[in-house]
PDB file of C-alpha atoms in Angstrom:
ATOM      1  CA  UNK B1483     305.106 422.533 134.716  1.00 63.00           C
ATOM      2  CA  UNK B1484     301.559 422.549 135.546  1.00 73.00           C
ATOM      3  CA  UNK B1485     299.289 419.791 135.619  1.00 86.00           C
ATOM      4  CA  UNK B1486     296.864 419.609 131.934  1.00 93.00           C
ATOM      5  CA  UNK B1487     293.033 420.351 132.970  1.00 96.00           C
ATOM      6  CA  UNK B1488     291.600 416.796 131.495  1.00 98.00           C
ATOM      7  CA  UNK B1489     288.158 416.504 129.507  1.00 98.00           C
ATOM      8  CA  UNK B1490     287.064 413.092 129.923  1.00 98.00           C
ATOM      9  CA  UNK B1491     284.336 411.927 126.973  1.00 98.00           C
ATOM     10  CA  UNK B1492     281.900 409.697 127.230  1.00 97.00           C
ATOM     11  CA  UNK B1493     280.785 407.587 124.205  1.00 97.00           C
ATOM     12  CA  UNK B1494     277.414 405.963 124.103  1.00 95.00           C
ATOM     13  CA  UNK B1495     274.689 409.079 123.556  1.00 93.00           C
ATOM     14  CA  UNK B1496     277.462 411.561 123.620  1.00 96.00           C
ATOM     15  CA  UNK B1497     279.593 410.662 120.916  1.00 97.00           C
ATOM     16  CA  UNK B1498     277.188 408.166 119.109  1.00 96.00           C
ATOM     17  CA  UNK B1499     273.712 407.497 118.531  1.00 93.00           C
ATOM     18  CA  UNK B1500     272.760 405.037 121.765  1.00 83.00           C
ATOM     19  CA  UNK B1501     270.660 402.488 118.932  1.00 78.00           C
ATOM     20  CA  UNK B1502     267.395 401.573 120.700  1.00 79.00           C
ATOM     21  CA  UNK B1503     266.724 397.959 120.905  1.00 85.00           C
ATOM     22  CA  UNK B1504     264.044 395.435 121.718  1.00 87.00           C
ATOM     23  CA  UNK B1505     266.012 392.488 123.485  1.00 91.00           C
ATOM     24  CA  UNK B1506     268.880 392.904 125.499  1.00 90.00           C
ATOM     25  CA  UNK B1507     270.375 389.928 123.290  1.00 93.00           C
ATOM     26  CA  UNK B1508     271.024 392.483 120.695  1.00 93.00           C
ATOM     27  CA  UNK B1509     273.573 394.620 122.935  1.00 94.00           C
ATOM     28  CA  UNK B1510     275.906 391.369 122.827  1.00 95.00           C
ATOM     29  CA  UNK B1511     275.525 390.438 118.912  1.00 95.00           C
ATOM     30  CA  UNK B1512     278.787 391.036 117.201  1.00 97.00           C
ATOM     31  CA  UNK B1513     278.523 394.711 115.354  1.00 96.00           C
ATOM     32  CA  UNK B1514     275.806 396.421 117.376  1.00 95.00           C
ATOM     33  CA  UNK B1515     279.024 399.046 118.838  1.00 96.00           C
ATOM     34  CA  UNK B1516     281.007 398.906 115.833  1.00 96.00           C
ATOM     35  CA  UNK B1517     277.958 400.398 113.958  1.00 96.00           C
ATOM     36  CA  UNK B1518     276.639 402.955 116.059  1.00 95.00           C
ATOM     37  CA  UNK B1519     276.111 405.865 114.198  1.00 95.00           C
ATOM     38  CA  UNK B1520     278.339 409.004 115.241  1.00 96.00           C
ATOM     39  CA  UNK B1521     277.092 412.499 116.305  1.00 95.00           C
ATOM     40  CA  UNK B1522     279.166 413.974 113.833  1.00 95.00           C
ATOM     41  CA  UNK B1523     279.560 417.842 115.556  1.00 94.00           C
ATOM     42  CA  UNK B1524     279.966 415.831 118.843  1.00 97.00           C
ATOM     43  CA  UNK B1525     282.676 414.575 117.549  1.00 97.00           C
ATOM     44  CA  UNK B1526     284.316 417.089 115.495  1.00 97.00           C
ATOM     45  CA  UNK B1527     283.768 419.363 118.163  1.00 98.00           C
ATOM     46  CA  UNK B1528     286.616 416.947 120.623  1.00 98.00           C
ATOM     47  CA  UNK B1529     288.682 416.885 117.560  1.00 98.00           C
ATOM     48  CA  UNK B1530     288.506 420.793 117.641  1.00 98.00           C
ATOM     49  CA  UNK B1531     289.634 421.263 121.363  1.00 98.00           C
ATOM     50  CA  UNK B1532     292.214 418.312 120.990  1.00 98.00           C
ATOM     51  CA  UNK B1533     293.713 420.387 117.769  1.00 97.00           C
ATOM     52  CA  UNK B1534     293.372 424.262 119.253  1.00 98.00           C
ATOM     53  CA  UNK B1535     293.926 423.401 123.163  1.00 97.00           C
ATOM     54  CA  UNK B1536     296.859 421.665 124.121  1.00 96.00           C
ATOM     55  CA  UNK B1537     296.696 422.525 128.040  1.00 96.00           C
ATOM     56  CA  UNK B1538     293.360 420.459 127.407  1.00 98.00           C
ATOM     57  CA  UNK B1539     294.451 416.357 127.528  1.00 98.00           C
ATOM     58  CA  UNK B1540     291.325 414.819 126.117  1.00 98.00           C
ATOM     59  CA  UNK B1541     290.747 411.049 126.911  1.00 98.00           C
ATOM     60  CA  UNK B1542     287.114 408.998 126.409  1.00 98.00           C
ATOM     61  CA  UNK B1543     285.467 407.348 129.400  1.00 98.00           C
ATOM     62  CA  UNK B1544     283.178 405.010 129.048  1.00 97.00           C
ATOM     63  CA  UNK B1545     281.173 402.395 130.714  1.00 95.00           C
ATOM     64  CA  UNK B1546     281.306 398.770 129.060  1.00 95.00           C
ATOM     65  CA  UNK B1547     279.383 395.489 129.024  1.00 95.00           C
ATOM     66  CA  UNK B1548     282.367 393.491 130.273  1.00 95.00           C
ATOM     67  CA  UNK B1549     280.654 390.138 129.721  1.00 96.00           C
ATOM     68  CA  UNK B1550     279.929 390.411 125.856  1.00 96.00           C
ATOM     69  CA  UNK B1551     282.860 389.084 123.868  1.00 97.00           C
ATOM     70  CA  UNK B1552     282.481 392.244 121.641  1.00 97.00           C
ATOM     71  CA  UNK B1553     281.731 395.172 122.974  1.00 97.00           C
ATOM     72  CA  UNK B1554     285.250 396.825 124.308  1.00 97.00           C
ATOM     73  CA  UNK B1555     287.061 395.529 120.949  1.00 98.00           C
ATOM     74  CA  UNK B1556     283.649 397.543 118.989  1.00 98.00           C
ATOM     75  CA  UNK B1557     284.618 400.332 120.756  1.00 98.00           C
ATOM     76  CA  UNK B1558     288.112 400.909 120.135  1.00 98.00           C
ATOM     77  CA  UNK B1559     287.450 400.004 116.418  1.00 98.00           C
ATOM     78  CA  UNK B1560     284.900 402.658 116.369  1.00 98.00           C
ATOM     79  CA  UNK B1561     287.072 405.046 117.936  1.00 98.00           C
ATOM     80  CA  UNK B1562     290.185 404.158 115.225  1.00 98.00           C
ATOM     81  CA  UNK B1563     287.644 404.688 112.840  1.00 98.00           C
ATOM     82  CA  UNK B1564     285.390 408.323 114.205  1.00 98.00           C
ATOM     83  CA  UNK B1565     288.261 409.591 116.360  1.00 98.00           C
ATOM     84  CA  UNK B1566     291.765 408.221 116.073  1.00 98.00           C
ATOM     85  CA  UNK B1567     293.057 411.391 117.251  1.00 98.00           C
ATOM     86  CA  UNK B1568     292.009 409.968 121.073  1.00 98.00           C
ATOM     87  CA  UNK B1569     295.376 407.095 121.252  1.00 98.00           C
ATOM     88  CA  UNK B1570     295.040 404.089 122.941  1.00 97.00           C
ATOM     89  CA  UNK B1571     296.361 405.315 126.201  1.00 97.00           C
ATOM     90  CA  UNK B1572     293.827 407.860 126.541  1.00 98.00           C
ATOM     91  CA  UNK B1573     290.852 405.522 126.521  1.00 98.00           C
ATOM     92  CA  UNK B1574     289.465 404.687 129.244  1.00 98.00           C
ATOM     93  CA  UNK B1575     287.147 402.058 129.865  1.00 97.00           C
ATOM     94  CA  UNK B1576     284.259 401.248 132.803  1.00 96.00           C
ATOM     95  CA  UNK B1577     282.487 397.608 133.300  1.00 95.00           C
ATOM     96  CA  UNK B1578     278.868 398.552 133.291  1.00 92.00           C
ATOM     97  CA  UNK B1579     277.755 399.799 136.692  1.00 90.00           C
ATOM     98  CA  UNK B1580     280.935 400.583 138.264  1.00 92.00           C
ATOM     99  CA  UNK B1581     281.582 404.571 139.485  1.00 93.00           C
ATOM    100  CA  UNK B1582     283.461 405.694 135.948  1.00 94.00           C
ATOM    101  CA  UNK B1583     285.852 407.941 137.857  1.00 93.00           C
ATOM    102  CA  UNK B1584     287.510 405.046 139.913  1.00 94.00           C
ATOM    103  CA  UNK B1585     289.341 403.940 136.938  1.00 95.00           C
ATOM    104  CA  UNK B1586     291.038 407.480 136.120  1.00 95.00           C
ATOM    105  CA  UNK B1587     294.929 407.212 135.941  1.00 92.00           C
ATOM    106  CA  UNK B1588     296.055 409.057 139.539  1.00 92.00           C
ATOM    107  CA  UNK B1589     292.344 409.004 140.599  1.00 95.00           C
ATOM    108  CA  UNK B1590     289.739 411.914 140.092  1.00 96.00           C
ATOM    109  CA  UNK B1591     291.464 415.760 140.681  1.00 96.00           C
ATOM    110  CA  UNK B1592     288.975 418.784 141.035  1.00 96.00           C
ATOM    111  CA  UNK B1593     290.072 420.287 137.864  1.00 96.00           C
ATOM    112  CA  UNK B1594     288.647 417.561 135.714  1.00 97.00           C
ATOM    113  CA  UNK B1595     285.454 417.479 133.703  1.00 98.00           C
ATOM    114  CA  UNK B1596     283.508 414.714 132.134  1.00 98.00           C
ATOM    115  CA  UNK B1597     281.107 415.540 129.041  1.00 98.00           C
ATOM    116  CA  UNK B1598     278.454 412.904 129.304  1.00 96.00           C
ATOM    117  CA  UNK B1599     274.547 412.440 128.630  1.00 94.00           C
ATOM    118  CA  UNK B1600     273.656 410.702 131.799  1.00 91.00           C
ATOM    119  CA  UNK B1601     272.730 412.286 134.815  1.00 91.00           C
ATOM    120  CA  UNK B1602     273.634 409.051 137.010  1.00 91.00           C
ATOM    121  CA  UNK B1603     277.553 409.111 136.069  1.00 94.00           C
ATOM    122  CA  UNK B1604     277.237 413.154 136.673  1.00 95.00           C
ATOM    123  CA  UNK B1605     276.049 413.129 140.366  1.00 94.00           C
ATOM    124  CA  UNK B1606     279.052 410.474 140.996  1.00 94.00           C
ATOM    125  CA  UNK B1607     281.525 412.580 139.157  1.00 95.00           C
ATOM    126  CA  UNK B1608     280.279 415.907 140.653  1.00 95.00           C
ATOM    127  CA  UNK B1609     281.634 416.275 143.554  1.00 93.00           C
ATOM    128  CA  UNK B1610     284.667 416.513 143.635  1.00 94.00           C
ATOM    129  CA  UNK B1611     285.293 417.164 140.454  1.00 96.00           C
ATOM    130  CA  UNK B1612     282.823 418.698 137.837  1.00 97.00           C
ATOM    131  CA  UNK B1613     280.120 417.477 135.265  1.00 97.00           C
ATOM    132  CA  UNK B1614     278.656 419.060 131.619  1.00 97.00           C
ATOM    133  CA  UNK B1615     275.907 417.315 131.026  1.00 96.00           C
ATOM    134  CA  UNK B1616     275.332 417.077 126.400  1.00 95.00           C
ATOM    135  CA  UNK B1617     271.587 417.535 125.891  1.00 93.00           C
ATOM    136  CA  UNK B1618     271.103 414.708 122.801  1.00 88.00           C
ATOM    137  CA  UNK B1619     267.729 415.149 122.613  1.00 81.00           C
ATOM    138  CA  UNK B1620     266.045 412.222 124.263  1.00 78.00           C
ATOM    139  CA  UNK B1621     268.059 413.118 127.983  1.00 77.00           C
ATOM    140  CA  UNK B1622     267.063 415.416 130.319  1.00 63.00           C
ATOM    141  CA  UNK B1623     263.352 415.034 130.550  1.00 64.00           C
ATOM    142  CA  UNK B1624     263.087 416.011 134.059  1.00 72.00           C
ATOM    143  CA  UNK B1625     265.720 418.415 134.184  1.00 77.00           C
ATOM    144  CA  UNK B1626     267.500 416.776 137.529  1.00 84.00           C
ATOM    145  CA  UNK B1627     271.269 417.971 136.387  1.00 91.00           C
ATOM    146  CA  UNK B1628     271.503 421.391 137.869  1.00 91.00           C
ATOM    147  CA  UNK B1629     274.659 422.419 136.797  1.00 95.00           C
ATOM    148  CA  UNK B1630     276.426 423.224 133.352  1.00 96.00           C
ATOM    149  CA  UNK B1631     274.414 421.688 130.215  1.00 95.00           C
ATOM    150  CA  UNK B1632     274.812 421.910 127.082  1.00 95.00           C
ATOM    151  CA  UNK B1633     272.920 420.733 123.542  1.00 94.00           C
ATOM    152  CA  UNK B1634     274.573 419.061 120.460  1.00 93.00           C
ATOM    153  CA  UNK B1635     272.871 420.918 118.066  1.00 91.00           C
ATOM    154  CA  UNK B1636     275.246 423.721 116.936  1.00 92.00           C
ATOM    155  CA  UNK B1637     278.923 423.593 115.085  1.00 95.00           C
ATOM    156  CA  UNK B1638     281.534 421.511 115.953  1.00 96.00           C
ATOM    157  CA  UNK B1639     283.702 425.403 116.749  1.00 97.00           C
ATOM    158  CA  UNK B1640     280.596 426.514 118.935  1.00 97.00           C
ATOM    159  CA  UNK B1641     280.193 423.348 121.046  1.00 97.00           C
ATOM    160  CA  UNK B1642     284.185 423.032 121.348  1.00 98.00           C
ATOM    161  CA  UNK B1643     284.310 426.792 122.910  1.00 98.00           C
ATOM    162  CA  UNK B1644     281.549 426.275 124.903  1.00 98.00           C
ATOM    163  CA  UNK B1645     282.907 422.831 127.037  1.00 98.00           C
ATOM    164  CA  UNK B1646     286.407 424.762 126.505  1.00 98.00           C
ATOM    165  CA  UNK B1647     284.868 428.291 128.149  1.00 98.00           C
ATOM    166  CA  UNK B1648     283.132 426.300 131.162  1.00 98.00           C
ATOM    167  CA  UNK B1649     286.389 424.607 131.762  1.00 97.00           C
ATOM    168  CA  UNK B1650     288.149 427.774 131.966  1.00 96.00           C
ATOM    169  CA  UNK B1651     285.258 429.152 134.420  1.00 95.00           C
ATOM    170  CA  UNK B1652     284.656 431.763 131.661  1.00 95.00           C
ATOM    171  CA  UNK B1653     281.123 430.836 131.548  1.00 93.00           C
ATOM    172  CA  UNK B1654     278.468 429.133 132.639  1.00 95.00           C
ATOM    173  CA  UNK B1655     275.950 427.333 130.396  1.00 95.00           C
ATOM    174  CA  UNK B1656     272.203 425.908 130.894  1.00 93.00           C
ATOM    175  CA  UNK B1657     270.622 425.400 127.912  1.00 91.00           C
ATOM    176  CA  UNK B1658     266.744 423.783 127.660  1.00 86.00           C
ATOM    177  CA  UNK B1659     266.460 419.950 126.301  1.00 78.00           C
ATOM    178  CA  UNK B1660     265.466 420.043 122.715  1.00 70.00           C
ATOM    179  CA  UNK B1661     263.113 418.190 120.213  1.00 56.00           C
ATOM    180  CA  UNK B1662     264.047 414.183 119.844  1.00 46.00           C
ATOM    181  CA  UNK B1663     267.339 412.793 118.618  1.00 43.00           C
ATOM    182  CA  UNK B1664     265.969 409.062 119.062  1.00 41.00           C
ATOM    183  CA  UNK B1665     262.552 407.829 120.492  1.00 38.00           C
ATOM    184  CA  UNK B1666     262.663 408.405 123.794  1.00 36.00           C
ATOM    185  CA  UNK B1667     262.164 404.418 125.111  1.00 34.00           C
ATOM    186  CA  UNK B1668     265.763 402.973 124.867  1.00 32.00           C
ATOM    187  CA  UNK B1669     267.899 400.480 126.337  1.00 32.00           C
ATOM    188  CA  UNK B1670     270.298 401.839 128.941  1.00 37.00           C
ATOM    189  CA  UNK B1671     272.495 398.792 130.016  1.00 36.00           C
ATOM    190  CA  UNK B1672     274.772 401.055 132.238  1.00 35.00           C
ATOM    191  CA  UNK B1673     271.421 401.608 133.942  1.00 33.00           C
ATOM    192  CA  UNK B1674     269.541 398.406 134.118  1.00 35.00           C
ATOM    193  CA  UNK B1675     270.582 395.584 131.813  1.00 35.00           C
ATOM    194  CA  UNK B1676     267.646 393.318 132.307  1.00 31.00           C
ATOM    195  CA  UNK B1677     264.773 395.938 130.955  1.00 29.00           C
ATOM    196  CA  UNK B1678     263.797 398.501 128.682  1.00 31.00           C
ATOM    197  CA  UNK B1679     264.085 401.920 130.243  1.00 34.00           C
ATOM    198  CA  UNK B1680     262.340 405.058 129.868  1.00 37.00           C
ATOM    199  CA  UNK B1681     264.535 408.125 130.449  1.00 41.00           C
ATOM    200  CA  UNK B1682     261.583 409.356 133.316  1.00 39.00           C
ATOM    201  CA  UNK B1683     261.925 406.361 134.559  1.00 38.00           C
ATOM    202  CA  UNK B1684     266.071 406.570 135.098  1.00 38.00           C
ATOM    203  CA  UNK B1685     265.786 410.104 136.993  1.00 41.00           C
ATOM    204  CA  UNK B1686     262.889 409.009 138.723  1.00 38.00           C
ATOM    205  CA  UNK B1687     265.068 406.232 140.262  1.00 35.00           C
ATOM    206  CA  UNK B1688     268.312 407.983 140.555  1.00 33.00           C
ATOM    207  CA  UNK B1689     266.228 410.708 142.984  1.00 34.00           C
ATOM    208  CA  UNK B1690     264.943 407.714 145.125  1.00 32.00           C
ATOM    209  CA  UNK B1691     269.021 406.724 145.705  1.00 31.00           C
ATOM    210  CA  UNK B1692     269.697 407.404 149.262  1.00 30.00           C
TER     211      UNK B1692
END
């Protein structure tokens, strides 16, 4: 029996509203995951390929600050809650600046794709395996990802068959940023947990990486 292709999802600014902040304090106070808002055709659009696409096996990635006493509890609770149809051993969680794709059961095969707003996890996931970038409207300013992107805002069916199509190599897709989700000065602590960060500002300094 052949091997499933895997979509791997990631959460914060893909699945929910990254909340900007103005301390870094505020990313450890109990609540601030649980009650992140959800990108509702995001996530009905997983629910759609989970439910029409069983050679698909859909699992969440994502990146984690393993020092707060809340966070990785706030995240499955917000996944029971937005997305139960992901089970507990097909979430897959990061500690904050670690390469995402050395904690994939069997390690990282060529047919696998992660959906994820953030260019920096992208360019570590792509090669070997491959990367669709989810335009959320305050990513992508300088237009760095060169490969497969895609924007949130369209129906859960047309967002599902477009990640589903790419996967399939039916199609290629490079859609232009759009007008602002969220102000475009947030907190990125998978980036740089001791500042505020501008999104220039992260591509800037992931082109300077040797």
């Amino acid at each position: 029996m052949a091997e499933k292709q895997r979509l791997l999802v990631d959460m914060d600014g893909t699945l929910a509203v990254f909340t900007p902040v103005d301390e870094l304090e505020t990313l450890y106070e109990q609540g601030y995951f649980l009650n992140l808002k959800p990108i509702n055709n995001v996530v009905q659009s997983v629910k759609e390929i989970i439910k029409h696409n069983p050679d698909i096996e859909v699992s969440i990635l994502s990146a984690y600050l393993s020092d707060s006493p809340y966070a990785l509890d706030e995240k499955n609770a917000w996944l029971d809650q937005y997305l139960p149809e992901v089970d507990l051993e097909h979430r897959i969680f990061s500690p904050c600046g670690s390469d995402k794709k050395d904690y994939l059961p069997g390690g990282i095969r060529e047919t696998d794709f992660l959906l994820d707003d953030y260019t920096h996890n992208l360019k570590l996931w792509q090669p070997p395996a491959r990367g669709i970038k989810l335009l959320n409207g305050i990513n992508d300013t300088r237009g760095t990802w060169e490969h497969d992107r895609i924007r949130y805002d369209k129906s859960p069916e047309e967002l599902a068959g477009n990640i589903v199509n790419i996967m399939r190599g039916e199609e290629q897709i490079h859609e232009d940023k759009l007008n602002a989700l969220a102000p475009n000065n947030y907190c990125d602590p998978y980036w740089n947990k001791h500042s505020l960060v501008n999104d220039d500002e992260i591509e800037d300094e992931w082109e300077n990486v040797p």
